[in-house]
Amino acid sequence: MPFIRVTIAGLETGSETVAALRRGITALMAEVLGKRADLTAVLVEPAPAGGWSVGGVAVTPAAHLEARVTLGTNSAEEKARFVAAAHDLLARTLPGPLPLATYVVVQEVPVDGWGYGGVTQAQRAREAAARG
């Protein structure tokens, strides 16, 4: 893994903005969390304007970033650095200002709960251990 979903509301996100977010997030995943860039998947998707609220009040612009990583592969300090750097990336890349409640979430998934190429990470670990 990692899989990162960025949801943006109230903004026209042209291809340059989306590309900048994809590049920036992929770089942060590699540099801050030590993830392989070639396996990092990033989805940038719009939410309808007026469909986002904070404190019950509609806000625009708004953004939310969720990153899924393997459980136990990053320290608390690394995750804190990622949250700060990803928030900074959103603030620099998107026209703002963004609301204070612009969340960056690092979700940890157990090794038996995800995989790629049809193989779970738990199975990959077992196969690697069997090889030596």
Tab-separated table of N, CA, C and O in Angstrom:
chain	number	residue	atom	x	y	z
A	1	MET	N	0.897	-1.127	0.000
A	1	MET	CA	0.000	0.000	0.000
A	1	MET	C	0.929	1.169	0.000
A	1	MET	O	2.049	0.968	0.290
A	2	PRO	N	0.816	2.209	-0.251
A	2	PRO	CA	-0.209	3.108	0.256
A	2	PRO	C	-1.236	3.508	-0.790
A	2	PRO	O	-0.950	3.517	-1.980
A	3	PHE	N	-2.388	3.829	-0.264
A	3	PHE	CA	-3.452	4.398	-1.076
A	3	PHE	C	-3.869	5.708	-0.416
A	3	PHE	O	-4.121	5.739	0.783
A	4	ILE	N	-3.911	6.772	-1.211
A	4	ILE	CA	-4.253	8.085	-0.687
A	4	ILE	C	-5.432	8.632	-1.469
A	4	ILE	O	-5.430	8.617	-2.707
A	5	ARG	N	-6.431	9.087	-0.734
A	5	ARG	CA	-7.605	9.723	-1.344
A	5	ARG	C	-7.661	11.163	-0.849
A	5	ARG	O	-7.667	11.426	0.344
A	6	VAL	N	-7.707	12.074	-1.822
A	6	VAL	CA	-7.868	13.491	-1.512
A	6	VAL	C	-9.224	13.915	-2.049
A	6	VAL	O	-9.496	13.765	-3.238
A	7	THR	N	-10.063	14.416	-1.168
A	7	THR	CA	-11.379	14.902	-1.564
A	7	THR	C	-11.357	16.423	-1.452
A	7	THR	O	-10.912	16.964	-0.440
A	8	ILE	N	-11.837	17.079	-2.500
A	8	ILE	CA	-11.808	18.540	-2.555
A	8	ILE	C	-13.204	19.041	-2.898
A	8	ILE	O	-13.844	18.529	-3.814
A	9	ALA	N	-13.663	20.058	-2.164
A	9	ALA	CA	-14.986	20.636	-2.419
A	9	ALA	C	-14.875	22.129	-2.688
A	9	ALA	O	-14.047	22.818	-2.098
A	10	GLY	N	-15.737	22.580	-3.592
A	10	GLY	CA	-15.855	24.009	-3.841
A	10	GLY	C	-14.764	24.612	-4.680
A	10	GLY	O	-14.632	25.825	-4.742
A	11	LEU	N	-13.967	23.789	-5.322
A	11	LEU	CA	-12.869	24.296	-6.139
A	11	LEU	C	-12.902	23.657	-7.513
A	11	LEU	O	-13.228	22.479	-7.651
A	12	GLU	N	-12.555	24.419	-8.493
A	12	GLU	CA	-12.303	23.862	-9.812
A	12	GLU	C	-10.863	23.372	-9.790
A	12	GLU	O	-9.942	24.160	-9.657
A	13	THR	N	-10.682	22.081	-9.857
A	13	THR	CA	-9.333	21.531	-9.812
A	13	THR	C	-8.923	21.120	-11.212
A	13	THR	O	-9.320	20.069	-11.692
A	14	GLY	N	-8.163	21.979	-11.832
A	14	GLY	CA	-7.672	21.684	-13.162
A	14	GLY	C	-6.611	20.597	-13.124
A	14	GLY	O	-6.146	20.177	-12.057
A	15	SER	N	-6.229	20.153	-14.294
A	15	SER	CA	-5.282	19.041	-14.385
A	15	SER	C	-3.930	19.392	-13.768
A	15	SER	O	-3.267	18.513	-13.209
A	16	GLU	N	-3.521	20.657	-13.823
A	16	GLU	CA	-2.241	21.049	-13.223
A	16	GLU	C	-2.288	20.919	-11.706
A	16	GLU	O	-1.332	20.451	-11.087
A	17	THR	N	-3.398	21.320	-11.092
A	17	THR	CA	-3.546	21.219	-9.641
A	17	THR	C	-3.581	19.759	-9.219
A	17	THR	O	-2.910	19.355	-8.262
A	18	VAL	N	-4.341	18.947	-9.930
A	18	VAL	CA	-4.425	17.517	-9.615
A	18	VAL	C	-3.049	16.873	-9.764
A	18	VAL	O	-2.619	16.095	-8.897
A	19	ALA	N	-2.331	17.196	-10.822
A	19	ALA	CA	-0.994	16.631	-11.035
A	19	ALA	C	-0.041	17.062	-9.921
A	19	ALA	O	0.759	16.252	-9.440
A	20	ALA	N	-0.110	18.316	-9.505
A	20	ALA	CA	0.743	18.803	-8.418
A	20	ALA	C	0.443	18.068	-7.117
A	20	ALA	O	1.362	17.709	-6.366
A	21	LEU	N	-0.834	17.821	-6.836
A	21	LEU	CA	-1.203	17.068	-5.637
A	21	LEU	C	-0.697	15.630	-5.718
A	21	LEU	O	-0.130	15.107	-4.762
A	22	ARG	N	-0.892	14.991	-6.858
A	22	ARG	CA	-0.432	13.603	-7.023
A	22	ARG	C	1.083	13.505	-6.827
A	22	ARG	O	1.568	12.633	-6.100
A	23	ARG	N	1.817	14.393	-7.478
A	23	ARG	CA	3.285	14.378	-7.352
A	23	ARG	C	3.718	14.661	-5.914
A	23	ARG	O	4.585	13.976	-5.356
A	24	GLY	N	3.122	15.694	-5.328
A	24	GLY	CA	3.507	16.087	-3.974
A	24	GLY	C	3.203	15.017	-2.945
A	24	GLY	O	4.028	14.727	-2.063
A	25	ILE	N	2.042	14.405	-3.032
A	25	ILE	CA	1.664	13.369	-2.072
A	25	ILE	C	2.539	12.131	-2.257
A	25	ILE	O	2.997	11.536	-1.276
A	26	THR	N	2.786	11.744	-3.494
A	26	THR	CA	3.653	10.591	-3.744
A	26	THR	C	5.037	10.846	-3.162
A	26	THR	O	5.628	9.960	-2.521
A	27	ALA	N	5.566	12.042	-3.343
A	27	ALA	CA	6.884	12.387	-2.793
A	27	ALA	C	6.865	12.345	-1.268
A	27	ALA	O	7.804	11.813	-0.645
A	28	LEU	N	5.819	12.872	-0.644
A	28	LEU	CA	5.729	12.833	0.819
A	28	LEU	C	5.654	11.403	1.337
A	28	LEU	O	6.267	11.067	2.363
A	29	MET	N	4.897	10.560	0.664
A	29	MET	CA	4.793	9.171	1.091
A	29	MET	C	6.171	8.513	1.069
A	29	MET	O	6.528	7.761	1.980
A	30	ALA	N	6.961	8.796	0.038
A	30	ALA	CA	8.298	8.211	-0.080
A	30	ALA	C	9.274	8.841	0.915
A	30	ALA	O	9.974	8.121	1.646
A	31	GLU	N	9.310	10.165	0.975
A	31	GLU	CA	10.314	10.862	1.771
A	31	GLU	C	10.023	10.833	3.266
A	31	GLU	O	10.949	10.717	4.073
A	32	VAL	N	8.762	10.945	3.652
A	32	VAL	CA	8.422	11.045	5.072
A	32	VAL	C	8.063	9.687	5.666
A	32	VAL	O	8.483	9.351	6.767
A	33	LEU	N	7.294	8.888	4.919
A	33	LEU	CA	6.842	7.609	5.452
A	33	LEU	C	7.617	6.409	4.906
A	33	LEU	O	7.362	5.274	5.296
A	34	GLY	N	8.542	6.658	3.976
A	34	GLY	CA	9.390	5.586	3.471
A	34	GLY	C	8.676	4.581	2.580
A	34	GLY	O	9.094	3.434	2.475
A	35	LYS	N	7.614	5.002	1.905
A	35	LYS	CA	6.846	4.101	1.040
A	35	LYS	C	7.407	4.117	-0.375
A	35	LYS	O	7.976	5.107	-0.831
A	36	ARG	N	7.218	3.020	-1.080
A	36	ARG	CA	7.674	2.925	-2.463
A	36	ARG	C	6.781	3.792	-3.351
A	36	ARG	O	5.571	3.580	-3.425
A	37	ALA	N	7.404	4.726	-4.050
A	37	ALA	CA	6.647	5.616	-4.943
A	37	ALA	C	5.965	4.829	-6.053
A	37	ALA	O	4.843	5.159	-6.447
A	38	ASP	N	6.602	3.768	-6.545
A	38	ASP	CA	6.032	3.014	-7.661
A	38	ASP	C	4.803	2.203	-7.257
A	38	ASP	O	4.089	1.701	-8.121
A	39	LEU	N	4.529	2.078	-5.951
A	39	LEU	CA	3.328	1.380	-5.481
A	39	LEU	C	2.348	2.328	-4.787
A	39	LEU	O	1.367	1.870	-4.206
A	40	THR	N	2.622	3.623	-4.845
A	40	THR	CA	1.757	4.612	-4.196
A	40	THR	C	0.654	5.029	-5.157
A	40	THR	O	0.921	5.534	-6.235
A	41	ALA	N	-0.600	4.801	-4.740
A	41	ALA	CA	-1.767	5.161	-5.552
A	41	ALA	C	-2.429	6.384	-4.936
A	41	ALA	O	-2.659	6.434	-3.724
A	42	VAL	N	-2.716	7.375	-5.765
A	42	VAL	CA	-3.331	8.623	-5.304
A	42	VAL	C	-4.583	8.883	-6.131
A	42	VAL	O	-4.533	8.864	-7.363
A	43	LEU	N	-5.695	9.111	-5.438
A	43	LEU	CA	-6.958	9.474	-6.091
A	43	LEU	C	-7.355	10.858	-5.606
A	43	LEU	O	-7.489	11.092	-4.407
A	44	VAL	N	-7.511	11.782	-6.537
A	44	VAL	CA	-7.997	13.132	-6.228
A	44	VAL	C	-9.398	13.213	-6.794
A	44	VAL	O	-9.589	13.041	-8.005
A	45	GLU	N	-10.372	13.443	-5.912
A	45	GLU	CA	-11.759	13.455	-6.373
A	45	GLU	C	-12.499	14.672	-5.845
A	45	GLU	O	-12.249	15.131	-4.732
A	46	PRO	N	-13.432	15.187	-6.661
A	46	PRO	CA	-14.221	16.350	-6.240
A	46	PRO	C	-15.420	15.940	-5.393
A	46	PRO	O	-15.920	14.822	-5.498
A	47	ALA	N	-15.835	16.855	-4.559
A	47	ALA	CA	-17.106	16.741	-3.833
A	47	ALA	C	-17.945	17.934	-4.270
A	47	ALA	O	-17.408	18.990	-4.613
A	48	PRO	N	-19.259	17.803	-4.274
A	48	PRO	CA	-20.081	18.914	-4.737
A	48	PRO	C	-19.953	20.143	-3.846
A	48	PRO	O	-19.882	20.026	-2.614
A	49	ALA	N	-19.882	21.302	-4.478
A	49	ALA	CA	-19.881	22.560	-3.722
A	49	ALA	C	-21.156	22.620	-2.910
A	49	ALA	O	-22.221	22.231	-3.361
A	50	GLY	N	-21.045	23.058	-1.686
A	50	GLY	CA	-22.205	23.126	-0.811
A	50	GLY	C	-22.496	21.816	-0.115
A	50	GLY	O	-23.333	21.747	0.772
A	51	GLY	N	-21.797	20.750	-0.488
A	51	GLY	CA	-22.009	19.461	0.137
A	51	GLY	C	-21.110	19.236	1.345
A	51	GLY	O	-21.162	18.205	1.979
A	52	TRP	N	-20.268	20.191	1.658
A	52	TRP	CA	-19.299	20.059	2.738
A	52	TRP	C	-19.609	21.095	3.792
A	52	TRP	O	-19.835	22.264	3.478
A	53	SER	N	-19.598	20.682	5.036
A	53	SER	CA	-19.823	21.647	6.111
A	53	SER	C	-18.861	21.390	7.252
A	53	SER	O	-18.369	20.283	7.437
A	54	VAL	N	-18.620	22.432	8.009
A	54	VAL	CA	-17.852	22.346	9.244
A	54	VAL	C	-18.689	23.053	10.296
A	54	VAL	O	-19.099	24.200	10.092
A	55	GLY	N	-18.993	22.358	11.362
A	55	GLY	CA	-19.835	22.943	12.399
A	55	GLY	C	-21.247	23.217	11.926
A	55	GLY	O	-21.916	24.109	12.430
A	56	GLY	N	-21.682	22.462	10.903
A	56	GLY	CA	-23.026	22.634	10.372
A	56	GLY	C	-23.169	23.764	9.372
A	56	GLY	O	-24.261	24.024	8.884
A	57	VAL	N	-22.059	24.416	9.042
A	57	VAL	CA	-22.077	25.544	8.106
A	57	VAL	C	-21.314	25.139	6.844
A	57	VAL	O	-20.177	24.653	6.926
A	58	ALA	N	-21.922	25.329	5.687
A	58	ALA	CA	-21.273	24.988	4.420
A	58	ALA	C	-19.983	25.800	4.267
A	58	ALA	O	-19.936	26.983	4.602
A	59	VAL	N	-18.938	25.112	3.797
A	59	VAL	CA	-17.655	25.777	3.575
A	59	VAL	C	-17.150	25.470	2.177
A	59	VAL	O	-17.368	24.391	1.641
A	60	THR	N	-16.510	26.448	1.586
A	60	THR	CA	-15.754	26.269	0.352
A	60	THR	C	-14.592	27.242	0.425
A	60	THR	O	-14.774	28.369	0.869
A	61	PRO	N	-13.448	26.879	0.068
A	61	PRO	CA	-13.069	25.532	-0.342
A	61	PRO	C	-12.888	24.623	0.865
A	61	PRO	O	-12.841	25.095	2.010
A	62	ALA	N	-12.779	23.337	0.605
A	62	ALA	CA	-12.530	22.367	1.660
A	62	ALA	C	-11.747	21.194	1.068
A	62	ALA	O	-11.842	20.928	-0.125
A	63	ALA	N	-10.995	20.525	1.940
A	63	ALA	CA	-10.211	19.377	1.489
A	63	ALA	C	-10.043	18.395	2.641
A	63	ALA	O	-10.077	18.778	3.815
A	64	HIS	N	-9.870	17.133	2.270
A	64	HIS	CA	-9.656	16.056	3.235
A	64	HIS	C	-8.707	15.061	2.593
A	64	HIS	O	-8.870	14.718	1.415
A	65	LEU	N	-7.714	14.606	3.332
A	65	LEU	CA	-6.751	13.658	2.803
A	65	LEU	C	-6.704	12.442	3.726
A	65	LEU	O	-6.534	12.592	4.932
A	66	GLU	N	-6.885	11.256	3.148
A	66	GLU	CA	-6.774	9.996	3.885
A	66	GLU	C	-5.689	9.155	3.236
A	66	GLU	O	-5.737	8.907	2.035
A	67	ALA	N	-4.731	8.719	4.040
A	67	ALA	CA	-3.659	7.856	3.555
A	67	ALA	C	-3.742	6.527	4.289
A	67	ALA	O	-3.800	6.502	5.517
A	68	ARG	N	-3.765	5.443	3.549
A	68	ARG	CA	-3.789	4.109	4.145
A	68	ARG	C	-2.405	3.492	3.995
A	68	ARG	O	-1.859	3.453	2.892
A	69	VAL	N	-1.885	3.003	5.109
A	69	VAL	CA	-0.566	2.368	5.139
A	69	VAL	C	-0.662	1.078	5.944
A	69	VAL	O	-1.637	0.839	6.658
A	70	THR	N	0.371	0.258	5.862
A	70	THR	CA	0.409	-0.987	6.601
A	70	THR	C	0.625	-0.718	8.085
A	70	THR	O	1.508	0.058	8.459
A	71	LEU	N	-0.155	-1.377	8.904
A	71	LEU	CA	-0.091	-1.251	10.358
A	71	LEU	C	1.325	-1.502	10.871
A	71	LEU	O	1.960	-2.485	10.504
A	72	GLY	N	1.798	-0.560	11.696
A	72	GLY	CA	3.081	-0.733	12.362
A	72	GLY	C	4.304	-0.398	11.550
A	72	GLY	O	5.427	-0.620	12.017
A	73	THR	N	4.141	0.141	10.340
A	73	THR	CA	5.313	0.421	9.501
A	73	THR	C	5.848	1.837	9.665
A	73	THR	O	6.880	2.163	9.082
A	74	ASN	N	5.161	2.665	10.449
A	74	ASN	CA	5.617	4.037	10.664
A	74	ASN	C	5.500	4.412	12.131
A	74	ASN	O	4.569	3.997	12.815
A	75	SER	N	6.449	5.225	12.578
A	75	SER	CA	6.441	5.697	13.958
A	75	SER	C	5.446	6.846	14.120
A	75	SER	O	5.001	7.450	13.130
A	76	ALA	N	5.129	7.149	15.362
A	76	ALA	CA	4.244	8.281	15.646
A	76	ALA	C	4.850	9.577	15.121
A	76	ALA	O	4.139	10.427	14.586
A	77	GLU	N	6.167	9.728	15.230
A	77	GLU	CA	6.824	10.941	14.743
A	77	GLU	C	6.710	11.045	13.220
A	77	GLU	O	6.435	12.128	12.681
A	78	GLU	N	6.909	9.948	12.514
A	78	GLU	CA	6.789	9.972	11.056
A	78	GLU	C	5.368	10.346	10.634
A	78	GLU	O	5.183	11.157	9.722
A	79	LYS	N	4.383	9.764	11.299
A	79	LYS	CA	2.992	10.085	10.963
A	79	LYS	C	2.682	11.547	11.263
A	79	LYS	O	2.011	12.221	10.461
A	80	ALA	N	3.202	12.070	12.365
A	80	ALA	CA	2.984	13.486	12.694
A	80	ALA	C	3.639	14.389	11.648
A	80	ALA	O	3.050	15.403	11.231
A	81	ARG	N	4.843	14.028	11.213
A	81	ARG	CA	5.515	14.812	10.170
A	81	ARG	C	4.723	14.764	8.871
A	81	ARG	O	4.598	15.766	8.158
A	82	PHE	N	4.180	13.583	8.537
A	82	PHE	CA	3.380	13.462	7.321
A	82	PHE	C	2.128	14.327	7.405
A	82	PHE	O	1.782	15.022	6.450
A	83	VAL	N	1.422	14.280	8.528
A	83	VAL	CA	0.206	15.086	8.690
A	83	VAL	C	0.528	16.565	8.481
A	83	VAL	O	-0.176	17.270	7.746
A	84	ALA	N	1.595	17.048	9.096
A	84	ALA	CA	1.974	18.462	8.953
A	84	ALA	C	2.352	18.795	7.510
A	84	ALA	O	1.900	19.806	6.952
A	85	ALA	N	3.177	17.942	6.892
A	85	ALA	CA	3.634	18.204	5.521
A	85	ALA	C	2.493	18.104	4.517
A	85	ALA	O	2.412	18.901	3.563
A	86	ALA	N	1.586	17.140	4.702
A	86	ALA	CA	0.454	16.996	3.784
A	86	ALA	C	-0.495	18.179	3.917
A	86	ALA	O	-1.007	18.684	2.907
A	87	HIS	N	-0.727	18.641	5.132
A	87	HIS	CA	-1.576	19.821	5.316
A	87	HIS	C	-0.945	21.031	4.633
A	87	HIS	O	-1.635	21.798	3.939
A	88	ASP	N	0.359	21.182	4.785
A	88	ASP	CA	1.062	22.285	4.128
A	88	ASP	C	0.936	22.180	2.608
A	88	ASP	O	0.710	23.186	1.927
A	89	LEU	N	1.059	20.968	2.070
A	89	LEU	CA	0.906	20.765	0.628
A	89	LEU	C	-0.487	21.184	0.162
A	89	LEU	O	-0.627	21.892	-0.851
A	90	LEU	N	-1.516	20.758	0.881
A	90	LEU	CA	-2.883	21.163	0.518
A	90	LEU	C	-3.021	22.687	0.548
A	90	LEU	O	-3.579	23.280	-0.371
A	91	ALA	N	-2.515	23.310	1.608
A	91	ALA	CA	-2.643	24.768	1.758
A	91	ALA	C	-1.886	25.518	0.664
A	91	ALA	O	-2.342	26.562	0.191
A	92	ARG	N	-0.732	24.991	0.248
A	92	ARG	CA	0.058	25.654	-0.799
A	92	ARG	C	-0.506	25.424	-2.196
A	92	ARG	O	-0.371	26.262	-3.073
A	93	THR	N	-1.111	24.266	-2.419
A	93	THR	CA	-1.534	23.868	-3.759
A	93	THR	C	-2.948	24.337	-4.092
A	93	THR	O	-3.226	24.678	-5.237
A	94	LEU	N	-3.821	24.334	-3.094
A	94	LEU	CA	-5.217	24.705	-3.335
A	94	LEU	C	-5.439	26.173	-3.005
A	94	LEU	O	-4.873	26.677	-2.034
A	95	PRO	N	-6.272	26.850	-3.805
A	95	PRO	CA	-6.589	28.234	-3.446
A	95	PRO	C	-7.394	28.219	-2.152
A	95	PRO	O	-8.263	27.393	-1.953
A	96	GLY	N	-7.081	29.094	-1.283
A	96	GLY	CA	-7.714	29.025	0.033
A	96	GLY	C	-8.221	30.366	0.465
A	96	GLY	O	-8.436	31.224	-0.363
A	97	PRO	N	-8.365	30.533	1.711
A	97	PRO	CA	-7.840	29.676	2.761
A	97	PRO	C	-8.737	28.469	3.022
A	97	PRO	O	-9.949	28.540	2.849
A	98	LEU	N	-8.093	27.370	3.438
A	98	LEU	CA	-8.833	26.176	3.805
A	98	LEU	C	-9.319	26.320	5.246
A	98	LEU	O	-8.689	26.989	6.054
A	99	PRO	N	-10.427	25.672	5.587
A	99	PRO	CA	-10.908	25.750	6.973
A	99	PRO	C	-9.924	25.094	7.940
A	99	PRO	O	-9.151	24.220	7.553
A	100	LEU	N	-9.961	25.515	9.192
A	100	LEU	CA	-9.133	24.890	10.216
A	100	LEU	C	-9.383	23.382	10.246
A	100	LEU	O	-8.455	22.595	10.388
A	101	ALA	N	-10.630	22.967	10.075
A	101	ALA	CA	-10.996	21.546	10.080
A	101	ALA	C	-10.708	20.919	8.717
A	101	ALA	O	-11.580	20.374	8.057
A	102	THR	N	-9.446	21.041	8.293
A	102	THR	CA	-8.958	20.363	7.092
A	102	THR	C	-8.132	19.191	7.601
A	102	THR	O	-7.019	19.375	8.081
A	103	TYR	N	-8.704	18.002	7.518
A	103	TYR	CA	-8.104	16.844	8.158
A	103	TYR	C	-7.192	16.065	7.225
A	103	TYR	O	-7.477	15.894	6.047
A	104	VAL	N	-6.096	15.579	7.808
A	104	VAL	CA	-5.204	14.623	7.178
A	104	VAL	C	-5.219	13.414	8.104
A	104	VAL	O	-4.929	13.538	9.295
A	105	VAL	N	-5.576	12.255	7.563
A	105	VAL	CA	-5.739	11.050	8.363
A	105	VAL	C	-4.807	9.967	7.834
A	105	VAL	O	-4.782	9.707	6.630
A	106	VAL	N	-4.055	9.345	8.734
A	106	VAL	CA	-3.247	8.185	8.380
A	106	VAL	C	-3.942	6.973	8.992
A	106	VAL	O	-4.018	6.845	10.213
A	107	GLN	N	-4.476	6.130	8.134
A	107	GLN	CA	-5.157	4.911	8.583
A	107	GLN	C	-4.208	3.739	8.408
A	107	GLN	O	-3.611	3.575	7.341
A	108	GLU	N	-4.107	2.914	9.455
A	108	GLU	CA	-3.230	1.750	9.393
A	108	GLU	C	-4.062	0.486	9.207
A	108	GLU	O	-5.027	0.266	9.931
A	109	VAL	N	-3.669	-0.320	8.221
A	109	VAL	CA	-4.401	-1.524	7.864
A	109	VAL	C	-3.523	-2.743	8.186
A	109	VAL	O	-2.343	-2.763	7.806
A	110	PRO	N	-4.065	-3.755	8.860
A	110	PRO	CA	-3.280	-4.959	9.154
A	110	PRO	C	-2.792	-5.645	7.877
A	110	PRO	O	-3.438	-5.563	6.823
A	111	VAL	N	-1.680	-6.376	7.976
A	111	VAL	CA	-1.074	-7.028	6.806
A	111	VAL	C	-1.977	-8.058	6.154
A	111	VAL	O	-1.837	-8.332	4.958
A	112	ASP	N	-2.910	-8.620	6.925
A	112	ASP	CA	-3.814	-9.604	6.325
A	112	ASP	C	-5.068	-8.953	5.758
A	112	ASP	O	-5.936	-9.635	5.227
A	113	GLY	N	-5.148	-7.615	5.828
A	113	GLY	CA	-6.337	-6.906	5.368
A	113	GLY	C	-6.160	-6.165	4.057
A	113	GLY	O	-7.048	-5.421	3.642
A	114	TRP	N	-5.054	-6.347	3.389
A	114	TRP	CA	-4.875	-5.687	2.099
A	114	TRP	C	-3.764	-6.386	1.322
A	114	TRP	O	-2.951	-7.115	1.885
A	115	GLY	N	-3.735	-6.124	0.040
A	115	GLY	CA	-2.683	-6.655	-0.804
A	115	GLY	C	-2.715	-5.993	-2.165
A	115	GLY	O	-3.563	-5.155	-2.444
A	116	TYR	N	-1.806	-6.366	-2.995
A	116	TYR	CA	-1.806	-5.909	-4.392
A	116	TYR	C	-1.357	-7.065	-5.257
A	116	TYR	O	-0.709	-7.998	-4.787
A	117	GLY	N	-1.747	-7.025	-6.496
A	117	GLY	CA	-1.427	-8.117	-7.397
A	117	GLY	C	-2.072	-9.426	-6.968
A	117	GLY	O	-1.598	-10.498	-7.314
A	118	GLY	N	-3.148	-9.326	-6.166
A	118	GLY	CA	-3.862	-10.505	-5.729
A	118	GLY	C	-3.237	-11.244	-4.554
A	118	GLY	O	-3.662	-12.345	-4.220
A	119	VAL	N	-2.222	-10.645	-3.920
A	119	VAL	CA	-1.527	-11.291	-2.816
A	119	VAL	C	-1.534	-10.354	-1.612
A	119	VAL	O	-1.167	-9.178	-1.727
A	120	THR	N	-1.940	-10.880	-0.436
A	120	THR	CA	-1.922	-10.034	0.766
A	120	THR	C	-0.484	-9.800	1.224
A	120	THR	O	0.425	-10.580	0.900
A	121	GLN	N	-0.307	-8.770	2.019
A	121	GLN	CA	1.017	-8.502	2.577
A	121	GLN	C	1.429	-9.615	3.541
A	121	GLN	O	2.613	-9.933	3.647
A	122	ALA	N	0.474	-10.206	4.232
A	122	ALA	CA	0.790	-11.320	5.120
A	122	ALA	C	1.370	-12.490	4.323
A	122	ALA	O	2.366	-13.104	4.737
A	123	GLN	N	0.767	-12.790	3.177
A	123	GLN	CA	1.267	-13.872	2.323
A	123	GLN	C	2.652	-13.532	1.776
A	123	GLN	O	3.531	-14.392	1.735
A	124	ARG	N	2.869	-12.280	1.389
A	124	ARG	CA	4.186	-11.864	0.902
A	124	ARG	C	5.244	-12.095	1.986
A	124	ARG	O	6.347	-12.567	1.702
A	125	ALA	N	4.919	-11.755	3.234
A	125	ALA	CA	5.854	-11.932	4.355
A	125	ALA	C	6.151	-13.406	4.575
A	125	ALA	O	7.318	-13.790	4.796
A	126	ARG	N	5.123	-14.249	4.519
A	126	ARG	CA	5.340	-15.689	4.699
A	126	ARG	C	6.238	-16.251	3.593
A	126	ARG	O	7.148	-17.046	3.851
A	127	GLU	N	5.980	-15.817	2.354
A	127	GLU	CA	6.796	-16.289	1.233
A	127	GLU	C	8.232	-15.819	1.351
A	127	GLU	O	9.165	-16.573	1.066
A	128	ALA	N	8.435	-14.590	1.799
A	128	ALA	CA	9.796	-14.065	1.966
A	128	ALA	C	10.527	-14.819	3.074
A	128	ALA	O	11.721	-15.146	2.926
A	129	ALA	N	9.832	-15.134	4.159
A	129	ALA	CA	10.442	-15.884	5.259
A	129	ALA	C	10.819	-17.295	4.808
A	129	ALA	O	11.878	-17.824	5.196
A	130	ALA	N	9.992	-17.921	3.988
A	130	ALA	CA	10.264	-19.274	3.512
A	130	ALA	C	11.487	-19.303	2.586
A	130	ALA	O	12.199	-20.308	2.546
A	131	ARG	N	11.714	-18.196	1.860
A	131	ARG	CA	12.869	-18.118	0.950
A	131	ARG	C	14.173	-17.934	1.726
A	131	ARG	O	15.234	-18.148	1.172
A	132	GLY	N	14.068	-17.482	2.953
A	132	GLY	CA	15.299	-17.381	3.702
A	132	GLY	C	15.504	-16.100	4.324
A	132	GLY	O	16.338	-15.627	4.864
